[in-house]
PDB file of C-alpha atoms (C1' of nucleotides) in Angstrom:
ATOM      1  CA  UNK A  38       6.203  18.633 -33.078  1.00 62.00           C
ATOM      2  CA  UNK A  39       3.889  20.956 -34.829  1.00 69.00           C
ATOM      3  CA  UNK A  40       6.277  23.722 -33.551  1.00 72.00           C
ATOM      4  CA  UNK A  41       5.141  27.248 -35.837  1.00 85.00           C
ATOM      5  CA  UNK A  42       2.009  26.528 -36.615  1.00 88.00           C
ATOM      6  CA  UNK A  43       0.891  25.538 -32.741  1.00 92.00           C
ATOM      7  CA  UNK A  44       2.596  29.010 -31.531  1.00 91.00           C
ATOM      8  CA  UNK A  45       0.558  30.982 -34.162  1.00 93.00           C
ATOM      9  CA  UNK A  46      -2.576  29.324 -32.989  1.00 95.00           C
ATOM     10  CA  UNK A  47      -1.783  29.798 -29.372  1.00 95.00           C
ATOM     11  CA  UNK A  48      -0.724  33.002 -30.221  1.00 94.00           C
ATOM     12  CA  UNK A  49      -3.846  34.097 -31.789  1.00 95.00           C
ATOM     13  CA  UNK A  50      -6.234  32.470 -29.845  1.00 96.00           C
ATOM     14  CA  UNK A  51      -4.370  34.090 -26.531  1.00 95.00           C
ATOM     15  CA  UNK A  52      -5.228  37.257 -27.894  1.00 95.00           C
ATOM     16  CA  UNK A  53      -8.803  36.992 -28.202  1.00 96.00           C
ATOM     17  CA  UNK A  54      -9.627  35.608 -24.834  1.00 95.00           C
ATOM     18  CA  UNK A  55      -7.444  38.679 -23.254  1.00 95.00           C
ATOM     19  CA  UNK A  56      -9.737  40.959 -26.033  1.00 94.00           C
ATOM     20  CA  UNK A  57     -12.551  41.081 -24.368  1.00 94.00           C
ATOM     21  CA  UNK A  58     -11.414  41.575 -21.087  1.00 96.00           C
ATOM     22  CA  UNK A  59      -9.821  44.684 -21.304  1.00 96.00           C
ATOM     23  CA  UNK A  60     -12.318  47.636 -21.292  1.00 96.00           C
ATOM     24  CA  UNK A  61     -13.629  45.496 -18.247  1.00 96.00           C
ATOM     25  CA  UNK A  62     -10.489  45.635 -16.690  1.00 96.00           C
ATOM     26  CA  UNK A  63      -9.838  49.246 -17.492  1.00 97.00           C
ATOM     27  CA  UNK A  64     -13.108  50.035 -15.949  1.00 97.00           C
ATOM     28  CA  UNK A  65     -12.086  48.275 -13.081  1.00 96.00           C
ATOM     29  CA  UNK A  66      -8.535  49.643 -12.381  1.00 95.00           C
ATOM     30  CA  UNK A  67     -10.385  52.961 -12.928  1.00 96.00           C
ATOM     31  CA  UNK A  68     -13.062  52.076  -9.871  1.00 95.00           C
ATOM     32  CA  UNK A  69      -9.832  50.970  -7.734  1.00 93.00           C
ATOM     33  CA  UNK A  70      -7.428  53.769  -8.340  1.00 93.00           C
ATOM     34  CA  UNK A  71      -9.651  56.828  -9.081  1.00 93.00           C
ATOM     35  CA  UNK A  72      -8.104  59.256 -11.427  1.00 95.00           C
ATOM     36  CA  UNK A  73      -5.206  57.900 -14.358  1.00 95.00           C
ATOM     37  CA  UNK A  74      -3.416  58.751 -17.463  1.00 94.00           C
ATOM     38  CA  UNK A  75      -3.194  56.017 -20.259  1.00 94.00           C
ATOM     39  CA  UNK A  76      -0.157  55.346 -19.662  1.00 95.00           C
ATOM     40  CA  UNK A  77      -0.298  54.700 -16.176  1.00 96.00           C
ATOM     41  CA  UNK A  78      -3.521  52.409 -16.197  1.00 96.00           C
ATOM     42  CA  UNK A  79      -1.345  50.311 -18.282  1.00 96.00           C
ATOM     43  CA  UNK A  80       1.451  50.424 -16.147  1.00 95.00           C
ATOM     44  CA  UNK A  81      -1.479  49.079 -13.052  1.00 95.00           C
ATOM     45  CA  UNK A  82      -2.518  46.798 -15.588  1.00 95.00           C
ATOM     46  CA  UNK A  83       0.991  45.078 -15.586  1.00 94.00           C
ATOM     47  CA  UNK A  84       1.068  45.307 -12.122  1.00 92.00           C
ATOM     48  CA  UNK A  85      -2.092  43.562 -11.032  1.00 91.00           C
ATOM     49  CA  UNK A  86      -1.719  41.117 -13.943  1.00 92.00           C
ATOM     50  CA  UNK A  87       1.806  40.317 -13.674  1.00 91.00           C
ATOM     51  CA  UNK A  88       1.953  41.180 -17.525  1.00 92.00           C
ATOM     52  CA  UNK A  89      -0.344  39.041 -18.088  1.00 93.00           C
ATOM     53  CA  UNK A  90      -3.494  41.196 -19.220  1.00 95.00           C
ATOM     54  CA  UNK A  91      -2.133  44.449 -20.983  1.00 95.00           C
ATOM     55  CA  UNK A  92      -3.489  45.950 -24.059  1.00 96.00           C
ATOM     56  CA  UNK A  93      -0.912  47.887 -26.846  1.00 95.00           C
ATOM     57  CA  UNK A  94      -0.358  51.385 -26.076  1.00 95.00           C
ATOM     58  CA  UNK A  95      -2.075  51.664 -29.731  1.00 95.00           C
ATOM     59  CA  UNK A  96      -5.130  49.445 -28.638  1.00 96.00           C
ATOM     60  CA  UNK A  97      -5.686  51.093 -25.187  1.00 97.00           C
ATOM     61  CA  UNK A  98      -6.177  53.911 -26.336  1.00 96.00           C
ATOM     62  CA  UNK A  99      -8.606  52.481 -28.944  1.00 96.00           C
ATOM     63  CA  UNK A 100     -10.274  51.431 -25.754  1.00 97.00           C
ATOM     64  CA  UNK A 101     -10.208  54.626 -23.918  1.00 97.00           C
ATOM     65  CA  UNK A 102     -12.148  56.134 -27.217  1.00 96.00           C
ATOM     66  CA  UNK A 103     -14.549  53.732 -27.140  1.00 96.00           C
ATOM     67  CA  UNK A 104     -15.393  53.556 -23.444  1.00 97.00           C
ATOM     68  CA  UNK A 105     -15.703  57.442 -23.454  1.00 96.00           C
ATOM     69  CA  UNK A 106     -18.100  57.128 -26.452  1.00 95.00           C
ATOM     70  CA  UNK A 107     -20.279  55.061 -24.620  1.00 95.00           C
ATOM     71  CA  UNK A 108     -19.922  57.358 -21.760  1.00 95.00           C
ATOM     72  CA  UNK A 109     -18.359  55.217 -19.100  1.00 97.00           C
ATOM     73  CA  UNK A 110     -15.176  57.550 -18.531  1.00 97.00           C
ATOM     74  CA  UNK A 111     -14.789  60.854 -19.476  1.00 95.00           C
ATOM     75  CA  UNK A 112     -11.258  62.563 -19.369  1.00 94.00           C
ATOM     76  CA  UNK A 113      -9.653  65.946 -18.545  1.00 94.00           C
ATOM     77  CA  UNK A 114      -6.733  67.489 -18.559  1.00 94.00           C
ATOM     78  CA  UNK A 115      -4.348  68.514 -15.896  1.00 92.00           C
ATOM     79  CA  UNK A 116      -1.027  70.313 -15.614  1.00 87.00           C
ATOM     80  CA  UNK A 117       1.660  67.929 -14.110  1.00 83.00           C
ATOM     81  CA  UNK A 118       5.304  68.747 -13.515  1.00 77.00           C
ATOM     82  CA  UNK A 119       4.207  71.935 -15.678  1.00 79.00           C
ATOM     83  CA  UNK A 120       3.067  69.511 -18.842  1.00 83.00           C
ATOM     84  CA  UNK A 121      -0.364  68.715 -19.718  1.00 88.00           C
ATOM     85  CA  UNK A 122      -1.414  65.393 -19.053  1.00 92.00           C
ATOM     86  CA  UNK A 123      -4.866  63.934 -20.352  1.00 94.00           C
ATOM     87  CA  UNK A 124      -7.090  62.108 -17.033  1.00 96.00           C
ATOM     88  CA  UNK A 125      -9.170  59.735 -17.548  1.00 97.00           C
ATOM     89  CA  UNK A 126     -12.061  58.622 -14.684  1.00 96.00           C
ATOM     90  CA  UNK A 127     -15.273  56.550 -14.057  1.00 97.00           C
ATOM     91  CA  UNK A 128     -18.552  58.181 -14.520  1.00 96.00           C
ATOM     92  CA  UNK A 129     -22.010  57.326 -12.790  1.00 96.00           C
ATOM     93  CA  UNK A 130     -22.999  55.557 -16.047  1.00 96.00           C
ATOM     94  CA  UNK A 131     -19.440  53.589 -16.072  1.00 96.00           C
ATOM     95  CA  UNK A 132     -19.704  52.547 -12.143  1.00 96.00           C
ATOM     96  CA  UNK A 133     -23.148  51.043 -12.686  1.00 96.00           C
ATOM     97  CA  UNK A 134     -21.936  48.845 -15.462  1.00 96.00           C
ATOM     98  CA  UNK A 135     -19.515  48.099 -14.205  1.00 96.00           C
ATOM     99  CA  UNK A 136     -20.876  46.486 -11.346  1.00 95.00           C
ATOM    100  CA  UNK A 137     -23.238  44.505 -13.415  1.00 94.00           C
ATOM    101  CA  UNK A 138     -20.679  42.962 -15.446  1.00 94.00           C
ATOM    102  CA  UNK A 139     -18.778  41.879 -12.420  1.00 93.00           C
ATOM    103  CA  UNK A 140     -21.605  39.745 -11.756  1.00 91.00           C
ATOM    104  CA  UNK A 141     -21.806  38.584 -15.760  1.00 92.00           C
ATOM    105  CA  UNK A 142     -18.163  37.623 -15.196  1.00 93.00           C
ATOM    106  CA  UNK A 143     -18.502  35.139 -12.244  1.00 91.00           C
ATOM    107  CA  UNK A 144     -21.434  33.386 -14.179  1.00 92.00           C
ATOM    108  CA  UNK A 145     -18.968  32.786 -17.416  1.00 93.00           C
ATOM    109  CA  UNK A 146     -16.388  31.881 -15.170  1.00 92.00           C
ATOM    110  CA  UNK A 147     -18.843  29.285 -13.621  1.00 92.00           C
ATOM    111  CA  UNK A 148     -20.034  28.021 -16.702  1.00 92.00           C
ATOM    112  CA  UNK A 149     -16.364  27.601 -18.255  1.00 91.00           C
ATOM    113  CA  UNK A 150     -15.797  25.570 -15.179  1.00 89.00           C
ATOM    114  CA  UNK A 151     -18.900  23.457 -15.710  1.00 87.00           C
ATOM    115  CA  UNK A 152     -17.556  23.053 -19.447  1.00 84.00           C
ATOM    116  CA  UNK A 153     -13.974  21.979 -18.812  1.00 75.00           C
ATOM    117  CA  UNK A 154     -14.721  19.689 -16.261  1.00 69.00           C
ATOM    118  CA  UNK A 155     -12.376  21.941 -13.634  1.00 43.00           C
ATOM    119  CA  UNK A 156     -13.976  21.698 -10.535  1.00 39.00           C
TER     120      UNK A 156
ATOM    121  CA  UNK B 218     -31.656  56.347 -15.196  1.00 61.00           C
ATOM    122  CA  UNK B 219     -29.619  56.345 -17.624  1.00 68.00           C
ATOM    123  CA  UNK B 220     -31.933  53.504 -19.986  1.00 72.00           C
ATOM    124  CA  UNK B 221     -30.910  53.419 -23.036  1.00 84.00           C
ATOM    125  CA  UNK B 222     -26.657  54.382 -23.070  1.00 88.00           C
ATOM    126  CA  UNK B 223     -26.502  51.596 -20.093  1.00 92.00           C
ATOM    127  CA  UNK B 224     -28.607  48.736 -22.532  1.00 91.00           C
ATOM    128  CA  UNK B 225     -26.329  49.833 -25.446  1.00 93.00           C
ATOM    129  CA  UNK B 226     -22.746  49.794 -23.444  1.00 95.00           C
ATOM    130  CA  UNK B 227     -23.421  46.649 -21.457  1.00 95.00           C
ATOM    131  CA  UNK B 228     -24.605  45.269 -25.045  1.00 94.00           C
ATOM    132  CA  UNK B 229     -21.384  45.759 -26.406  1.00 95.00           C
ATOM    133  CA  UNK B 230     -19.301  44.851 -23.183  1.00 96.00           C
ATOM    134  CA  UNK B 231     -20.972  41.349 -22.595  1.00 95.00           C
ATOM    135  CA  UNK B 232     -20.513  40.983 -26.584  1.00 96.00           C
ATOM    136  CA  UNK B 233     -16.487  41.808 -26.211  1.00 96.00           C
ATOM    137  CA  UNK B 234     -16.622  39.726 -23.117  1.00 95.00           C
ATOM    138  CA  UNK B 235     -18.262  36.040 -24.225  1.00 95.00           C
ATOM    139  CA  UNK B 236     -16.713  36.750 -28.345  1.00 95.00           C
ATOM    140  CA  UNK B 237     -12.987  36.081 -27.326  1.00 94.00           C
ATOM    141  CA  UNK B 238     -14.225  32.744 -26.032  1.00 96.00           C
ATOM    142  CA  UNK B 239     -16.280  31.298 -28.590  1.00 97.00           C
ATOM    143  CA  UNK B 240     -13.186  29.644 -30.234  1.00 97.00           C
ATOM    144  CA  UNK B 241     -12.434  27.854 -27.356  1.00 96.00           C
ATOM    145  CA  UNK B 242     -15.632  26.910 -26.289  1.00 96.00           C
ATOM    146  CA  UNK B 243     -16.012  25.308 -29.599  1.00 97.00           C
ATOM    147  CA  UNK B 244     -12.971  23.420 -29.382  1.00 97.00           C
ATOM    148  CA  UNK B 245     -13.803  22.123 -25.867  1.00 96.00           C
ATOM    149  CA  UNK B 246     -16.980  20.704 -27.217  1.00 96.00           C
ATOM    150  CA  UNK B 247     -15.506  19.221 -30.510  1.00 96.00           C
ATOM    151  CA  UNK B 248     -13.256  17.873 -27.675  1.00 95.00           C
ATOM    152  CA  UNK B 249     -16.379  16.483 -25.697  1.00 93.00           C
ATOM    153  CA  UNK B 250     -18.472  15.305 -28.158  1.00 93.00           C
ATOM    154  CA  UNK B 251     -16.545  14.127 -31.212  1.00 93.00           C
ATOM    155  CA  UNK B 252     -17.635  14.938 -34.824  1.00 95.00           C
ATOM    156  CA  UNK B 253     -20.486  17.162 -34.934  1.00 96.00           C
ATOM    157  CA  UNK B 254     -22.098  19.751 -38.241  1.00 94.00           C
ATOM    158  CA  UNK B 255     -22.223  23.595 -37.226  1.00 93.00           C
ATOM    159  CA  UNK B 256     -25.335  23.500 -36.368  1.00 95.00           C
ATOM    160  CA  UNK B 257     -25.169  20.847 -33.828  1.00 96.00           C
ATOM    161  CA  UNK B 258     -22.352  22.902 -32.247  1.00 97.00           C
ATOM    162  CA  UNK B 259     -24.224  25.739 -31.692  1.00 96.00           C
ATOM    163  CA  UNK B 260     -27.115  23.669 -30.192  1.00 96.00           C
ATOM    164  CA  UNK B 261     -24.556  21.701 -27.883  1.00 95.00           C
ATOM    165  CA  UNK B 262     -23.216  25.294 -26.929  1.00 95.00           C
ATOM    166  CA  UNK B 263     -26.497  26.755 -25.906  1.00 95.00           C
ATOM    167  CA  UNK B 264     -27.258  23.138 -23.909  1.00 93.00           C
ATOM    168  CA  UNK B 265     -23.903  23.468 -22.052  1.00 92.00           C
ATOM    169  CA  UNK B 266     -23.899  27.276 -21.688  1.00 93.00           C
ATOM    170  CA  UNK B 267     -27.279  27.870 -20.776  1.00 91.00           C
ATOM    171  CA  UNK B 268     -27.856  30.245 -24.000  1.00 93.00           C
ATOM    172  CA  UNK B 269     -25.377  32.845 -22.787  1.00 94.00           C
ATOM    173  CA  UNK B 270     -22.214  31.872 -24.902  1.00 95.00           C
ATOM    174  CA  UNK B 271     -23.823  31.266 -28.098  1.00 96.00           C
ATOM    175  CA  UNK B 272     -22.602  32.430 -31.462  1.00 96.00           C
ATOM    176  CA  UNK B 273     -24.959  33.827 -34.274  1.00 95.00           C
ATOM    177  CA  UNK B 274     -24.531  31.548 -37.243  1.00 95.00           C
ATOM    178  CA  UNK B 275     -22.534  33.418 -39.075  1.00 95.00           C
ATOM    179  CA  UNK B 276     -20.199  34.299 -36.569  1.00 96.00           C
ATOM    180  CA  UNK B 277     -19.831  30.258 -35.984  1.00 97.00           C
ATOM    181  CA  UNK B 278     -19.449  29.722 -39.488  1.00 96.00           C
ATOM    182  CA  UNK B 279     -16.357  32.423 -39.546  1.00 96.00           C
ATOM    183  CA  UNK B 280     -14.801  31.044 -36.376  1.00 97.00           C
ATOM    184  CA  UNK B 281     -14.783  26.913 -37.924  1.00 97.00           C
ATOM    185  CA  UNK B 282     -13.117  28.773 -41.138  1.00 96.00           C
ATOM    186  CA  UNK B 283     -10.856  30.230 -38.838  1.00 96.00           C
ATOM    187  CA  UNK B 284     -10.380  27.399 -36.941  1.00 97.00           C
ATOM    188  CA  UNK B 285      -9.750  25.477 -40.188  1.00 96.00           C
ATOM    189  CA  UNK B 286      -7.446  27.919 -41.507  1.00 95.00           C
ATOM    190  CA  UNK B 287      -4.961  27.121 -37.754  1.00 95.00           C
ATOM    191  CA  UNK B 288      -5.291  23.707 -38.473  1.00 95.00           C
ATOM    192  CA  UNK B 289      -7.005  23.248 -35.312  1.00 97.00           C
ATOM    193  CA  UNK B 290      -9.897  21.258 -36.752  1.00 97.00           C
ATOM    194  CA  UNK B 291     -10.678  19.816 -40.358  1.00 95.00           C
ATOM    195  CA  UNK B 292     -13.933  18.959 -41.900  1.00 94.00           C
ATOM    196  CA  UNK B 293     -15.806  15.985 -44.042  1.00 94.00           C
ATOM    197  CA  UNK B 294     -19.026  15.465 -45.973  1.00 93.00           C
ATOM    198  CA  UNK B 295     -20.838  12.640 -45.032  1.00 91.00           C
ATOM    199  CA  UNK B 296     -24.405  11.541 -45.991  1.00 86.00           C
ATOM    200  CA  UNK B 297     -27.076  11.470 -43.210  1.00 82.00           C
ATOM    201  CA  UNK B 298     -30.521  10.666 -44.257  1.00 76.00           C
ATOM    202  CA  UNK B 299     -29.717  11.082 -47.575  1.00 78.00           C
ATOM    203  CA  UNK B 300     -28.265  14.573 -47.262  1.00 81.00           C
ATOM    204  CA  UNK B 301     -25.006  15.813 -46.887  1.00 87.00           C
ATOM    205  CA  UNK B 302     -23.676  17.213 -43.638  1.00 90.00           C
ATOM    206  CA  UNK B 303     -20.061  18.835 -42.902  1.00 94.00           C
ATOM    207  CA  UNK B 304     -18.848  17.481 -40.275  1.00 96.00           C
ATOM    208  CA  UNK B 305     -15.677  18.911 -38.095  1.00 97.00           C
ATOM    209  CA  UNK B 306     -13.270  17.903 -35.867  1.00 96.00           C
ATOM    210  CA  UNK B 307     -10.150  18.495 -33.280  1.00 97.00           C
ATOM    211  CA  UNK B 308      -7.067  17.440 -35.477  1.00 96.00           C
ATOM    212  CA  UNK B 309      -4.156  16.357 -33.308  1.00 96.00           C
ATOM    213  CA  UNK B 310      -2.979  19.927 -33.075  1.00 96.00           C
ATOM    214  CA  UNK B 311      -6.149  21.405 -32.053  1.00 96.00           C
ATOM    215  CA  UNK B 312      -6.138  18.850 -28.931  1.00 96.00           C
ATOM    216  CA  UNK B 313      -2.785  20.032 -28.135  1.00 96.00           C
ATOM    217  CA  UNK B 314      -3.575  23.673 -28.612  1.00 96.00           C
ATOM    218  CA  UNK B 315      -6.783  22.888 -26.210  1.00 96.00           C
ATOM    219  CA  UNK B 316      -5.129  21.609 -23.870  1.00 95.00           C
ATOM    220  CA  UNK B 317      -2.866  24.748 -22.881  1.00 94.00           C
ATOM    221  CA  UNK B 318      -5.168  27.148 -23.332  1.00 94.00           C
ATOM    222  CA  UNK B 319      -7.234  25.352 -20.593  1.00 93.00           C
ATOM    223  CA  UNK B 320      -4.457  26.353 -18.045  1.00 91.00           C
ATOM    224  CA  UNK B 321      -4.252  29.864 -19.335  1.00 92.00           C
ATOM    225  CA  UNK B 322      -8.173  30.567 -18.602  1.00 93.00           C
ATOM    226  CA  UNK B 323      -7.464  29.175 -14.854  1.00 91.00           C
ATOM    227  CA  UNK B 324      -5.038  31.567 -14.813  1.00 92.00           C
ATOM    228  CA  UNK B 325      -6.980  34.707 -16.179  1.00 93.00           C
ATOM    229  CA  UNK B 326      -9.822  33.509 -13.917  1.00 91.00           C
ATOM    230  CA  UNK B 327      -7.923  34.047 -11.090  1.00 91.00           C
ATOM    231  CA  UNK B 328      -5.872  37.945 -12.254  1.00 92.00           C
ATOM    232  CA  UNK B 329      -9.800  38.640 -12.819  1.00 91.00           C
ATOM    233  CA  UNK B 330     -10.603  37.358  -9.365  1.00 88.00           C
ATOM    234  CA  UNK B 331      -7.762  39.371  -7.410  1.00 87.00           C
ATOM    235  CA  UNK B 332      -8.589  42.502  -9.585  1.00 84.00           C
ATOM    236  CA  UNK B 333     -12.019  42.167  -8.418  1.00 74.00           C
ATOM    237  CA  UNK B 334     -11.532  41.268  -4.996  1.00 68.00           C
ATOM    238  CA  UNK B 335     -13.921  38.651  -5.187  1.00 42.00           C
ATOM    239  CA  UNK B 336     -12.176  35.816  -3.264  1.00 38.00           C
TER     240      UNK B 336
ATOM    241  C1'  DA C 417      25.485  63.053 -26.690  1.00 85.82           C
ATOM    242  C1'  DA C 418      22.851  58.950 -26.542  1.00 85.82           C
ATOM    243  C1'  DC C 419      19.651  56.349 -24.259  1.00 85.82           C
ATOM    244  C1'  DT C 420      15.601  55.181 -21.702  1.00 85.82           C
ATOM    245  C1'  DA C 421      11.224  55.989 -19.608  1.00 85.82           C
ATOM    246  C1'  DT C 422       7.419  58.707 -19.693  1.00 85.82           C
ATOM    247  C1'  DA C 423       3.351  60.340 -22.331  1.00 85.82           C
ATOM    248  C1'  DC C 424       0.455  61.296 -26.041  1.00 85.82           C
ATOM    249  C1'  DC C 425      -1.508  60.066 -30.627  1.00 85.82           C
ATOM    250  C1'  DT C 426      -2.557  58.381 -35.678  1.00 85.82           C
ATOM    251  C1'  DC C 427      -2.710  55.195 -39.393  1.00 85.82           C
ATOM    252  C1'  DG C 428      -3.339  50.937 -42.115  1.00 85.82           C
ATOM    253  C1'  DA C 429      -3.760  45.942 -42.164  1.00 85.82           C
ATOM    254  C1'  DA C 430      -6.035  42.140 -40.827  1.00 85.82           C
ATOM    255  C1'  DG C 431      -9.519  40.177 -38.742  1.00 85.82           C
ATOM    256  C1'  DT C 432     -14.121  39.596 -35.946  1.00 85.82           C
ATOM    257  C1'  DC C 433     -19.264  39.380 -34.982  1.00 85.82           C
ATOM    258  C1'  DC C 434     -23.498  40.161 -36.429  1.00 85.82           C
ATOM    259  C1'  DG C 435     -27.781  40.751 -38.959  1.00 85.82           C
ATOM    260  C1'  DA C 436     -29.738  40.083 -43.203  1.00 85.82           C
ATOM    261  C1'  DT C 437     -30.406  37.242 -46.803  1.00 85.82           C
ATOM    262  C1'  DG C 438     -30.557  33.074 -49.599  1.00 85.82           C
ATOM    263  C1'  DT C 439     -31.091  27.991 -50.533  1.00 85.82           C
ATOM    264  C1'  DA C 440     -33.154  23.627 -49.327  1.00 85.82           C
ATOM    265  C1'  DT C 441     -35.371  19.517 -46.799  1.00 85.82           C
ATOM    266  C1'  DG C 442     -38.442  17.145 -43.438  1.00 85.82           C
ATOM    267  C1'  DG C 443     -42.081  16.993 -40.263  1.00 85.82           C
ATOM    268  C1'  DA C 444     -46.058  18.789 -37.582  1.00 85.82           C
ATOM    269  C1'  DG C 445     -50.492  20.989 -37.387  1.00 85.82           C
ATOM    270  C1'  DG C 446     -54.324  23.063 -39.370  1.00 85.82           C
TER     271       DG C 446
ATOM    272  C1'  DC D  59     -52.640  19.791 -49.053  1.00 85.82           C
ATOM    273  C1'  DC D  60     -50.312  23.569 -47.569  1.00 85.82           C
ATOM    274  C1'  DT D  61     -48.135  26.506 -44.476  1.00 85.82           C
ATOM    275  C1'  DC D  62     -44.963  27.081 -40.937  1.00 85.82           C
ATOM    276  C1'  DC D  63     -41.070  25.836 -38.224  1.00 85.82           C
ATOM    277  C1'  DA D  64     -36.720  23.530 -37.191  1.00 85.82           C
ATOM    278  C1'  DT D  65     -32.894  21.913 -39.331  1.00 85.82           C
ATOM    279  C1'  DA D  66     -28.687  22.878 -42.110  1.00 85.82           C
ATOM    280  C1'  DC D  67     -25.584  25.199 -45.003  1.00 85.82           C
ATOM    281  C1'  DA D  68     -23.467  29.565 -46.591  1.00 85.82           C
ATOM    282  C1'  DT D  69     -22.195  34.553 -48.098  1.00 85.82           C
ATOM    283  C1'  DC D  70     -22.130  39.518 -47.761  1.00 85.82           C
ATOM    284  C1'  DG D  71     -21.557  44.271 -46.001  1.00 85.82           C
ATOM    285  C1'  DG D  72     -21.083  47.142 -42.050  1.00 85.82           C
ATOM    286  C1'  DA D  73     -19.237  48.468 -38.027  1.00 85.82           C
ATOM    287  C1'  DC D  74     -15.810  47.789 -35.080  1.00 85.82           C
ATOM    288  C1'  DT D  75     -11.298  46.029 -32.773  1.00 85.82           C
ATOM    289  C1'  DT D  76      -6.339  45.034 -31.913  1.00 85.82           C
ATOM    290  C1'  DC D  77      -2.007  45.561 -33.146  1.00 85.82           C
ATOM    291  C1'  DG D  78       2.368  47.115 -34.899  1.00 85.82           C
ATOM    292  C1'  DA D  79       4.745  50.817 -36.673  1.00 85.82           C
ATOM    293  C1'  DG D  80       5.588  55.269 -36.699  1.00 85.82           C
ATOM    294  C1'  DG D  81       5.514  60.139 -35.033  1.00 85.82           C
ATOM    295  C1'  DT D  82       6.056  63.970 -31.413  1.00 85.82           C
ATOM    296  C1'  DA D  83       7.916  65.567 -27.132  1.00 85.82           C
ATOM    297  C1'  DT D  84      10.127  66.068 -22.348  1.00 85.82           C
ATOM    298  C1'  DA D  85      13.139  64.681 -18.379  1.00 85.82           C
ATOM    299  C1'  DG D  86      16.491  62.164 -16.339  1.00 85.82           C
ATOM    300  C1'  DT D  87      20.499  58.954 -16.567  1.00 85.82           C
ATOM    301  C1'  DT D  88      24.822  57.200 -18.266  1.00 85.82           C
TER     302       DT D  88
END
DNA sequence: AACTATACCTCGAAGTCCGATGTATGGAGG
DNA sequence: CCTCCATACATCGGACTTCGAGGTATAGTT
């Protein structure tokens, strides 16, 4: 029916809601697995999302920057195979926030419910 | 602790978090409640949402041009107490467009629920 | 020799949210 | 009467984000 312009709405408006979800998920593949490269949180990401919730290469690593700017992660670098290979893990700071927004999340997820009409 | 970083990264987390949802939240309510101006959106949002998934003004204001600009709702000027108000509403599309993006949040809710291991 | 997967990164385009600011009306309280 | 607040609309600049495209490089497979 409305064909083009309905997937470039869905399309766009997909997008967004994943958005904001992914530093929190990085955060929390980080607090699961320990110690990861980019690419291989984005390989857990597909994994645990079944492809569902996966950032660009280009934007995780957007998100990487930003979560070590705010001092969440912080990275180093380790020799693998005999190549260099940048590590990325949770700090203090990132566990404790962590663990408050898992508690923001259920209450948006509640109220969402309450909105739609779900339960 | 850590004070101030932990206000200023849970600031912008919770911010990344609720933003990717404001267009649909304001399509469920156009959905709910019919025609309504921006500013009785934002007041219908902070009834339903409890004040936590509210939009400043002028992000709403952005997000209805937005919306607009999808086709997912259109507007009208109509006189109310002698004043003109803009009024906006779900087009046919928008309704369609609402209605699978409903199933899509189920389905994020539950990747974020497995990730978390909050079942 | 070509390709695929792994692994890192940068850049520009397009778009988003917010806070500040501006305009204007109606009603309540002093 | 006058000030303040809620209502109601809107724009602007700043800071930031995601993405797609492109670039670099190695190791293993076909």
């Amino acid at each position: 029916m409305f064909g083009d312009a309905k997937d470039k709405a869905l399309k766009k408006l997909r997008k967004d809601m994943r958005s904001g979800l992914y530093s929190f998920l990085v955060l929390t593949i980080l607090e699961r697995e320990g110690e990861l490269h980019g690419y291989a949180i984005r390989k857990k990401l597909e994994e645990f999302s079944d492809g569902r919730l996966v950032p660009s290469e280009g934007a995780l690593y957007d998100i990487l920057k930003s979560l070590k700017k705010y001092k969440l992660v912080d990275n180093f670098w380790a020799e693998v195979g005999g190549r260099p290979r940048k590590y990325y893990r949770l700090t203090e700071l990132g566990r404790e926030v962590l663990a408050e927004l898992k508690g923001e999340i259920g209450e948006i997820m509640l109220i969402l419910k309450r909105m739609e009409g779900l339960e």
